[in-house]
Short mmCIF file of C-alpha atoms in Angstrom, two decimals:
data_model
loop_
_atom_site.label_atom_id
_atom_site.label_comp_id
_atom_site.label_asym_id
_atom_site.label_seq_id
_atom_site.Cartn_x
_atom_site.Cartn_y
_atom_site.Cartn_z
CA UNK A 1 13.21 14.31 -5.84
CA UNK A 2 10.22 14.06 -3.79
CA UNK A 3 7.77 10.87 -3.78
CA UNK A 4 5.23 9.63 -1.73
CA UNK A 5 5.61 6.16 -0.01
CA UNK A 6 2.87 4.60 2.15
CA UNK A 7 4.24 2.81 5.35
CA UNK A 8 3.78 0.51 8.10
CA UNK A 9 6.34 0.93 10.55
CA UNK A 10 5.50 -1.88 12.26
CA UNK A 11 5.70 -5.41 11.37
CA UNK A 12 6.38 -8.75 13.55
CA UNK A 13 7.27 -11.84 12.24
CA UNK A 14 7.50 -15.28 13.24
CA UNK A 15 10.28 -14.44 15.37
CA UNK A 16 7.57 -13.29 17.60
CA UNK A 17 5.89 -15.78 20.04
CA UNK A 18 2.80 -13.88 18.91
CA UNK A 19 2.66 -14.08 15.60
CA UNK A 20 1.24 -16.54 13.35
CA UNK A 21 3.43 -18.67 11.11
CA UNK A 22 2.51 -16.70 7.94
CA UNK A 23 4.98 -13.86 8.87
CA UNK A 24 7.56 -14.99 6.42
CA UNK A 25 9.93 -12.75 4.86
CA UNK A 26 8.13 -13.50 1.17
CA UNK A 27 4.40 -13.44 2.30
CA UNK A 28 5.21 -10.41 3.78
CA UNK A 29 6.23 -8.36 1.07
CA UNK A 30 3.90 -9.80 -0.99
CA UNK A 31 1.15 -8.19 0.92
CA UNK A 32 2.95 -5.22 1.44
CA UNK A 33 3.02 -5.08 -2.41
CA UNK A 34 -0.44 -5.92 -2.93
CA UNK A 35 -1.43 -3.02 -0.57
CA UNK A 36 0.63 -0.47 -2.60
CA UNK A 37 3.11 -0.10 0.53
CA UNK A 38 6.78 1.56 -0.18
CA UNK A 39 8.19 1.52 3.23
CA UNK A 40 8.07 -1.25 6.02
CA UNK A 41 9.89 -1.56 9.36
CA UNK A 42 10.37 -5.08 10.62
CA UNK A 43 10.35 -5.13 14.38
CA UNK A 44 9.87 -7.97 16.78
CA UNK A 45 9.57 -8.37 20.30
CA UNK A 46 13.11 -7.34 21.63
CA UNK A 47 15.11 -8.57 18.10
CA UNK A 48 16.00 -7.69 14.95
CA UNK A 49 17.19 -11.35 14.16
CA UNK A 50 14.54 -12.24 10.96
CA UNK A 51 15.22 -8.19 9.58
CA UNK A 52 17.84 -8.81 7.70
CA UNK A 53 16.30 -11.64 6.32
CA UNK A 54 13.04 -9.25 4.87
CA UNK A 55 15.68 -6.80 3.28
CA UNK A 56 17.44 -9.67 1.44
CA UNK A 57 14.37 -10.71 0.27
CA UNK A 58 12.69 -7.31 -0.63
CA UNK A 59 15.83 -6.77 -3.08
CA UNK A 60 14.09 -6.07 -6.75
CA UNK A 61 10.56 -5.57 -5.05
CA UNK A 62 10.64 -1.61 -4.68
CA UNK A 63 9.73 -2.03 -0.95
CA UNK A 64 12.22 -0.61 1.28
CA UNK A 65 12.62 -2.23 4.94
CA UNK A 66 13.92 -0.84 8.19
CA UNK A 67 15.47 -2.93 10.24
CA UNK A 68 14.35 -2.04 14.27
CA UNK A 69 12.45 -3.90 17.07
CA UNK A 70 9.12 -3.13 19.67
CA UNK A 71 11.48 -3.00 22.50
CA UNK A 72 9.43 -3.63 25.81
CA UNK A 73 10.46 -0.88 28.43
CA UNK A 74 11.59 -1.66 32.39
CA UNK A 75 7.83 0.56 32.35
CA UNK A 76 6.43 -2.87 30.16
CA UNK A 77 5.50 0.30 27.50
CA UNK A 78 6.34 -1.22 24.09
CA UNK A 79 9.05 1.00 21.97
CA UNK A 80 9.01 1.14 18.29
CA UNK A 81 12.83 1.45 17.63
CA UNK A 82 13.76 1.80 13.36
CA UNK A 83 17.31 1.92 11.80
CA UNK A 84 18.62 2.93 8.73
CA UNK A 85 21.23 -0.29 9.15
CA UNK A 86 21.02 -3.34 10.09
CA UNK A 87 24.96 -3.04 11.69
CA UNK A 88 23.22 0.14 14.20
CA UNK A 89 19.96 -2.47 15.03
CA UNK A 90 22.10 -5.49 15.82
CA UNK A 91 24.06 -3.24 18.09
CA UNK A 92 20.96 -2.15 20.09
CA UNK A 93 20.00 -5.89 20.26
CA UNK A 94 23.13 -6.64 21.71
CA UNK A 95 22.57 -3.76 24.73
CA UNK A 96 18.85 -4.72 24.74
CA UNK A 97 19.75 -8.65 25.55
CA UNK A 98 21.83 -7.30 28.30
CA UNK A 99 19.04 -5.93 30.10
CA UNK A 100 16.80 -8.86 29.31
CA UNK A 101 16.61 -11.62 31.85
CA UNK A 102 18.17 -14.31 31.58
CA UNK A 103 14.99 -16.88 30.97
CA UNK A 104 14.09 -19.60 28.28
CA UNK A 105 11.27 -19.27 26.42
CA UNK A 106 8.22 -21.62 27.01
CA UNK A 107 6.96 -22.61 23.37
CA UNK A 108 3.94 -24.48 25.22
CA UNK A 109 2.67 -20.75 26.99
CA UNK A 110 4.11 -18.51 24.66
CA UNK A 111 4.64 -20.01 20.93
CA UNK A 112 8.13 -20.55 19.32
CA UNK A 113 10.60 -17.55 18.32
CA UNK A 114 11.49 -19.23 14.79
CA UNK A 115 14.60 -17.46 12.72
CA UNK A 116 14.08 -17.40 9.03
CA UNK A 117 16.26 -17.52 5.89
CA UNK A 118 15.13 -15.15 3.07
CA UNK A 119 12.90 -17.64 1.35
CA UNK A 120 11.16 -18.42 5.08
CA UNK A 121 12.78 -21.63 5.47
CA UNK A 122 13.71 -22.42 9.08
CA UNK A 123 17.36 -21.46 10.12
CA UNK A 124 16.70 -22.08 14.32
CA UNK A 125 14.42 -21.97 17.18
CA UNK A 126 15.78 -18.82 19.07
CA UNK A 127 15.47 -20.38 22.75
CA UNK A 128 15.56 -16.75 24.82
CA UNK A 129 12.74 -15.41 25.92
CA UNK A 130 12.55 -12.08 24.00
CA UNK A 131 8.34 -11.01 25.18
CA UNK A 132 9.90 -9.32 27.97
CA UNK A 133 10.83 -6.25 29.90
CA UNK A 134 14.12 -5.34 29.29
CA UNK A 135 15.62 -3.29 32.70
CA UNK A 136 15.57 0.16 30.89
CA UNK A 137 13.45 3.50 31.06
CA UNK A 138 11.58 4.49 28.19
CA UNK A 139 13.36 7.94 28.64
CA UNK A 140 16.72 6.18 28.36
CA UNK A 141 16.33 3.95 25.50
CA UNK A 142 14.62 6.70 23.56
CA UNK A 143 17.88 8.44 24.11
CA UNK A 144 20.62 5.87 23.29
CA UNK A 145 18.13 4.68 19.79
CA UNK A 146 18.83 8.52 19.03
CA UNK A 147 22.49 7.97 20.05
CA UNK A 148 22.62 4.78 17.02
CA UNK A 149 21.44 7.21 14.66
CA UNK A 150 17.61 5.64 14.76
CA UNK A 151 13.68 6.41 15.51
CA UNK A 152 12.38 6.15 18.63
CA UNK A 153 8.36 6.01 18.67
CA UNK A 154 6.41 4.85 21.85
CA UNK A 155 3.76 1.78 20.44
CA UNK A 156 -0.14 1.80 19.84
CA UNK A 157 -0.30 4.51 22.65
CA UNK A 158 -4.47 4.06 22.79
CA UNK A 159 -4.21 0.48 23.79
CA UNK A 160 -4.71 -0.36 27.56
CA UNK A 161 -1.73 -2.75 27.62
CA UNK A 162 1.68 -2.12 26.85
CA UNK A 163 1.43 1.82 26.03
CA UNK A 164 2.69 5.16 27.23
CA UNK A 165 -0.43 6.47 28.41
CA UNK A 166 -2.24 3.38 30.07
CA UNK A 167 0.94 2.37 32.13
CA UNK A 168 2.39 5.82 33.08
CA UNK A 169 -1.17 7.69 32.39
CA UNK A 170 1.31 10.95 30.88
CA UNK A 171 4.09 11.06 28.49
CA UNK A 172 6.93 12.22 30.30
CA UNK A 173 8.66 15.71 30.03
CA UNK A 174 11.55 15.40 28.82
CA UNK A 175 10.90 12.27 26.78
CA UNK A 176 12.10 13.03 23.15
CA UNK A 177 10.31 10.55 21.14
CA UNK A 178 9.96 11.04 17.49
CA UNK A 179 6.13 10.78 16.80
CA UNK A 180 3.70 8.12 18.44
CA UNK A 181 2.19 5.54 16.92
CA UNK A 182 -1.72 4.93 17.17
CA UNK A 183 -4.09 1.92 16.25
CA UNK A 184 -5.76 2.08 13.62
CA UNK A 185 -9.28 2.09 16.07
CA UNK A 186 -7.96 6.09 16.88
CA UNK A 187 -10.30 8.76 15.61
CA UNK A 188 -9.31 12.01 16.29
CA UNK A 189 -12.87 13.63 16.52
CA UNK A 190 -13.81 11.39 18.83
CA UNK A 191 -10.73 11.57 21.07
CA UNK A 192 -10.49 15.29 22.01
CA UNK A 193 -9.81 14.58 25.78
CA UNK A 194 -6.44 12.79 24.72
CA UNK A 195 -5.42 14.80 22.35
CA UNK A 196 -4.45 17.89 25.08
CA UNK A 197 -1.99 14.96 26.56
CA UNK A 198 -0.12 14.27 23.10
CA UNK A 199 1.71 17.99 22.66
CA UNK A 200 1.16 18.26 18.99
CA UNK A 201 3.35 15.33 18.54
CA UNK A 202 3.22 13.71 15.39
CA UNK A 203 0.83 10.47 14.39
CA UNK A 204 1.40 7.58 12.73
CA UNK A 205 -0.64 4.36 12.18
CA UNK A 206 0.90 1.02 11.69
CA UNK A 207 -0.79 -2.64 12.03
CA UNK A 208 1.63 -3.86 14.71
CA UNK A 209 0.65 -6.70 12.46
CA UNK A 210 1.24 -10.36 13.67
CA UNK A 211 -0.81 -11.34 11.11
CA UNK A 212 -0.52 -10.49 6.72
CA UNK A 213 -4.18 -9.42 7.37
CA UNK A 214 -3.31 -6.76 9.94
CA UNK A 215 -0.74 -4.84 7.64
CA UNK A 216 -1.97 -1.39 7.42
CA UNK A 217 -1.96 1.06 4.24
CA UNK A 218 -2.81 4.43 6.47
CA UNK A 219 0.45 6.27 6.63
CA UNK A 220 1.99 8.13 3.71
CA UNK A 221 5.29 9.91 3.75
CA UNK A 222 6.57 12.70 1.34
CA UNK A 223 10.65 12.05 1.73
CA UNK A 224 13.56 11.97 -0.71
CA UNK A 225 15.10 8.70 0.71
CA UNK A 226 13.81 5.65 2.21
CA UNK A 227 16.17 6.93 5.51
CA UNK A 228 15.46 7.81 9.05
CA UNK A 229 16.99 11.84 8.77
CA UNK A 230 14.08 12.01 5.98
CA UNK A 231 11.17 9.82 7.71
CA UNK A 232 12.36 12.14 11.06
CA UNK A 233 12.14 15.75 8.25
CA UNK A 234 8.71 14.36 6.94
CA UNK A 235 7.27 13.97 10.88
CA UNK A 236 8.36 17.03 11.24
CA UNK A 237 6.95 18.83 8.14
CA UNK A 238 10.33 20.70 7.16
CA UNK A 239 11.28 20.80 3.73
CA UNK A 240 8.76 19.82 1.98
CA UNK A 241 8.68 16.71 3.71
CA UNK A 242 5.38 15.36 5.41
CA UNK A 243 3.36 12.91 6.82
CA UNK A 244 -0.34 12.00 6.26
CA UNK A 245 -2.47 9.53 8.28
CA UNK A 246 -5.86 8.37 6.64
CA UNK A 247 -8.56 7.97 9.40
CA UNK A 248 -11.29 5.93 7.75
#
């Protein structure tokens, strides 16, 4: 049977330099839940090492979460990479930290990377530096995420920093990503000269959210199963999936 779900695609947690120390597994899904979200995909900077911690902890909540991680491209354009299992997105991890270099993170520039038990409580300080380029094309990992059986979808494409179009200025040919994610700053009406670049590609809006404030509530997905094949039929609009992106 059909159902709705509304979806952000794109969380961080404290795993991420970035974010601030309220991205705990628990306060998390809490505000998912309070904003009526269904679907969540937990991806930090280059690591999927706190995911499997959300999905423990979202067990008996009726949120579902997708484990994946904003890989950072040899391009610096930020990748929104989603799994169906966590087995798939520890896999990619492993080829993505063999293309990261080989440095230690600075806690003093960049913040700590903290690893989280279900509950939040701390399990380590994760001492790589993961807000970094990893040495491989967009083009490339969009292909081997397809390969693992996941979503590829290039980040927050409107931003000057880290994106598809500010850093190449084009999306590429043959690149076969699986929609593209916007801010939540995007109006369409008022964005007619970009639209002619994005091919009719799909939207999506997520918070990119380092903070429980920036979770978003502006994508809604018709799908059968909480499952990439479905989330992939509903960007698509085949059978009777689809996708829906509130603009306000």
């Amino acid at each position: 049977m059909l159902r709705s779900l509304v979806a952000d695609l794109h969380l961080h947690t404290v795993l991420s330099a970035c974010a601030e120390v309220e991205m705990t597994p628990l306060l998390i899904l809490r505000r998912a839940s309070q904003l009526g979200l269904g679907l969540i995909g937990i991806t930090d900077h280059n690591a999927c090492l706190n995911a499997g911690a959300v999905m423990l902890a979202a067990q008996g909540t009726g949120i579902s979460v997708l484990p994946g991680m904003e890989l950072q491209t040899r391009e610096e354009v930020h990748l929104l990479c989603l799994f169906d299992s966590l087995e798939h997105c520890r896999q990619w991890q492993e080829e993505v930290w063999a293309r990261l270099p080989n440095l230690e993170n600075r806690e003093e520039a960049f913040g700590a990377q903290f690893v989280v038990d279900a509950s939040g409580d701390w399990l380590r300080t994760e001492p790589r530096l993961l807000s970094t380029s990893a040495d491989i094309s967009i083009e490339a990992a969009t292909a081997r995420v397809h390969q693992l059986g996941g979503a590829a979808i290039p980040c927050h494409i409107d931003r000057p920093s880290f994106s598809l179009l500010a850093n190449l200025g084009f999306i590429p040919p043959g690149l076969e990503a699986d929609a593209l994610e916007v801010t939540v700053q995007f109006r369409p009406d008022k964005t007619a000269p970009l639209w002619g670049m994005l091919g009719g590609r799909p939207l999506v809006v997520n918070g990119d959210a380092h903070r429980l404030q920036d979770i978003q509530a502006r994508t809604t997905l018709t799908i059968e199963e909480t499952v990439i094949p479905e989330i992939l039929l509903a960007f698509r609009g085949d059978n009777g999936r689809s996708l829906k992106v509130s603009w306000r």
